PDB file of C-alpha atoms in Angstrom:
ATOM      1  CA  MET A   1      48.287 127.867 239.845  1.00  0.00           C
ATOM      2  CA  ALA A   2      45.685 128.682 242.488  1.00  0.00           C
ATOM      3  CA  SER A   3      46.799 129.454 245.998  1.00  0.00           C
ATOM      4  CA  VAL A   4      45.187 127.781 248.974  1.00  0.00           C
ATOM      5  CA  THR A   5      44.106 130.145 251.713  1.00  0.00           C
ATOM      6  CA  ALA A   6      44.156 129.392 255.421  1.00  0.00           C
ATOM      7  CA  ASP A   7      40.360 129.666 255.539  1.00  0.00           C
ATOM      8  CA  ALA A   8      40.000 126.869 252.996  1.00  0.00           C
ATOM      9  CA  VAL A   9      42.337 124.619 254.973  1.00  0.00           C
ATOM     10  CA  VAL A  10      40.521 125.292 258.255  1.00  0.00           C
ATOM     11  CA  SER A  11      37.098 124.743 256.733  1.00  0.00           C
ATOM     12  CA  GLY A  12      38.350 121.498 255.192  1.00  0.00           C
ATOM     13  CA  TRP A  13      39.522 120.229 258.584  1.00  0.00           C
ATOM     14  CA  VAL A  14      36.287 121.299 260.262  1.00  0.00           C
ATOM     15  CA  GLY A  15      34.259 119.532 257.582  1.00  0.00           C
ATOM     16  CA  ALA A  16      36.340 116.388 257.931  1.00  0.00           C
ATOM     17  CA  GLY A  17      35.929 116.467 261.715  1.00  0.00           C
ATOM     18  CA  LEU A  18      32.163 116.870 261.518  1.00  0.00           C
ATOM     19  CA  GLY A  19      31.982 114.103 258.938  1.00  0.00           C
ATOM     20  CA  ALA A  20      33.927 111.782 261.224  1.00  0.00           C
ATOM     21  CA  VAL A  21      31.620 112.578 264.151  1.00  0.00           C
ATOM     22  CA  LEU A  22      28.514 111.916 262.056  1.00  0.00           C
ATOM     23  CA  VAL A  23      29.902 108.649 260.691  1.00  0.00           C
ATOM     24  CA  GLY A  24      30.812 107.573 264.241  1.00  0.00           C
ATOM     25  CA  ALA A  25      27.289 108.355 265.435  1.00  0.00           C
ATOM     26  CA  LEU A  26      25.801 106.426 262.533  1.00  0.00           C
ATOM     27  CA  VAL A  27      28.023 103.392 263.149  1.00  0.00           C
ATOM     28  CA  SER A  28      27.307 103.360 266.898  1.00  0.00           C
ATOM     29  CA  THR A  29      23.568 103.642 266.211  1.00  0.00           C
ATOM     30  CA  ALA A  30      23.673 100.746 263.762  1.00  0.00           C
ATOM     31  CA  LEU A  31      25.741  98.571 266.116  1.00  0.00           C
ATOM     32  CA  GLY A  32      23.520  99.419 269.079  1.00  0.00           C
ATOM     33  CA  ALA A  33      20.401  98.577 267.093  1.00  0.00           C
ATOM     34  CA  GLY A  34      21.946  95.301 265.929  1.00  0.00           C
ATOM     35  CA  PHE A  35      22.962  94.284 269.445  1.00  0.00           C
ATOM     36  CA  SER A  36      19.561  95.276 270.840  1.00  0.00           C
ATOM     37  CA  SER A  37      17.692  93.315 268.189  1.00  0.00           C
ATOM     38  CA  ALA A  38      19.857  90.229 268.593  1.00  0.00           C
ATOM     39  CA  ALA A  39      19.577  90.386 272.381  1.00  0.00           C
ATOM     40  CA  GLY A  40      15.806  90.746 272.158  1.00  0.00           C
ATOM     41  CA  VAL A  41      15.434  87.706 269.935  1.00  0.00           C
ATOM     42  CA  LEU A  42      17.846  85.621 272.008  1.00  0.00           C
ATOM     43  CA  GLY A  43      16.265  86.850 275.241  1.00  0.00           C
ATOM     44  CA  LEU A  44      12.939  85.427 274.161  1.00  0.00           C
ATOM     45  CA  GLU A  45      14.664  82.064 273.835  1.00  0.00           C
ATOM     46  CA  GLY A  46      16.068  82.352 277.364  1.00  0.00           C
ATOM     47  CA  HIS A  47      19.806  82.667 276.667  1.00  0.00           C
ATOM     48  CA  PRO A  48      21.775  83.595 279.809  1.00  0.00           C
ATOM     49  CA  TRP A  49      24.092  86.119 278.110  1.00  0.00           C
ATOM     50  CA  THR A  50      21.317  88.399 276.908  1.00  0.00           C
ATOM     51  CA  ASP A  51      22.061  90.897 279.679  1.00  0.00           C
ATOM     52  CA  ALA A  52      25.666  91.202 278.518  1.00  0.00           C
ATOM     53  CA  MET A  53      24.556  91.957 274.961  1.00  0.00           C
ATOM     54  CA  LEU A  54      22.084  94.570 276.178  1.00  0.00           C
ATOM     55  CA  LEU A  55      24.822  96.142 278.298  1.00  0.00           C
ATOM     56  CA  VAL A  56      27.046  96.429 275.205  1.00  0.00           C
ATOM     57  CA  ALA A  57      24.147  98.031 273.316  1.00  0.00           C
ATOM     58  CA  SER A  58      23.619 100.503 276.190  1.00  0.00           C
ATOM     59  CA  VAL A  59      27.281 101.485 276.143  1.00  0.00           C
ATOM     60  CA  LEU A  60      27.134 102.022 272.373  1.00  0.00           C
ATOM     61  CA  GLN A  61      24.031 104.191 272.775  1.00  0.00           C
ATOM     62  CA  LEU A  62      25.903 106.509 275.152  1.00  0.00           C
ATOM     63  CA  LEU A  63      27.632 108.019 272.106  1.00  0.00           C
ATOM     64  CA  ASN A  64      24.362 109.239 270.569  1.00  0.00           C
ATOM     65  CA  PHE A  65      23.635 112.517 272.311  1.00  0.00           C
ATOM     66  CA  PRO A  66      21.031 113.393 273.724  1.00  0.00           C
ATOM     67  CA  ARG A  67      18.425 110.624 273.348  1.00  0.00           C
ATOM     68  CA  GLY A  68      20.891 107.777 273.035  1.00  0.00           C
ATOM     69  CA  THR A  69      22.720 108.976 276.127  1.00  0.00           C
ATOM     70  CA  ALA A  70      19.505 108.934 278.138  1.00  0.00           C
ATOM     71  CA  LEU A  71      18.590 105.462 276.820  1.00  0.00           C
ATOM     72  CA  GLY A  72      22.099 104.166 277.459  1.00  0.00           C
ATOM     73  CA  VAL A  73      22.176 105.444 281.042  1.00  0.00           C
ATOM     74  CA  PHE A  74      18.714 104.021 281.730  1.00  0.00           C
ATOM     75  CA  GLY A  75      19.648 100.669 280.191  1.00  0.00           C
ATOM     76  CA  MET A  76      22.823 100.463 282.275  1.00  0.00           C
ATOM     77  CA  TRP A  77      20.902 101.458 285.396  1.00  0.00           C
ATOM     78  CA  VAL A  78      18.332  98.708 284.850  1.00  0.00           C
ATOM     79  CA  LEU A  79      20.856  96.037 283.836  1.00  0.00           C
ATOM     80  CA  LEU A  80      23.349  96.768 286.608  1.00  0.00           C
ATOM     81  CA  ALA A  81      20.699  96.680 289.336  1.00  0.00           C
ATOM     82  CA  ARG A  82      21.049  94.017 292.009  1.00  0.00           C
ATOM     83  CA  GLU A  83      18.595  91.486 290.616  1.00  0.00           C
ATOM     84  CA  PRO A  84      17.903  92.104 286.925  1.00  0.00           C
ATOM     85  CA  ARG A  85      17.073  88.427 286.278  1.00  0.00           C
ATOM     86  CA  THR A  86      14.151  88.449 288.683  1.00  0.00           C
ATOM     87  CA  ARG A  87      12.844  91.646 287.149  1.00  0.00           C
ATOM     88  CA  PHE A  88      12.666  90.184 283.651  1.00  0.00           C
ATOM     89  CA  ALA A  89      11.889  86.581 284.537  1.00  0.00           C
ATOM     90  CA  PRO A  90       8.581  85.238 283.276  1.00  0.00           C
ATOM     91  CA  PRO A  91       6.033  84.552 285.985  1.00  0.00           C
ATOM     92  CA  ARG A  92       5.955  81.048 287.359  1.00  0.00           C
ATOM     93  CA  PRO A  93       2.793  79.056 286.783  1.00  0.00           C
ATOM     94  CA  ASP A  94       0.636  78.442 289.787  1.00  0.00           C
ATOM     95  CA  PHE A  95       0.778  74.678 290.249  1.00  0.00           C
ATOM     96  CA  ALA A  96      -2.182  74.671 292.608  1.00  0.00           C
ATOM     97  CA  LEU A  97      -4.452  75.230 289.607  1.00  0.00           C
ATOM     98  CA  VAL A  98      -2.938  72.369 287.602  1.00  0.00           C
ATOM     99  CA  ARG A  99      -4.451  68.922 288.153  1.00  0.00           C
TER     100      ARG A  99
END
């Protein structure tokens, strides 16, 4: 019967920990991409809760260091500004030109 050394046990736990971190990063990336895509499509249709979906995607991106963290912080900064609706609203047509 083979004996298990302490080094093998420690390396097993380290490997399991790194695997869990990588799986978590992969899942948060996939969820963030899904929320961003859905919010983009629904935002084009003018749904009012698009900002909430983009905020969820920004929070999920915070887990992906370093680029996802930067994108998540920027997304939260833009979405939590005072008037995000006016920033992303389509321009109004000029009715003086319409007959």
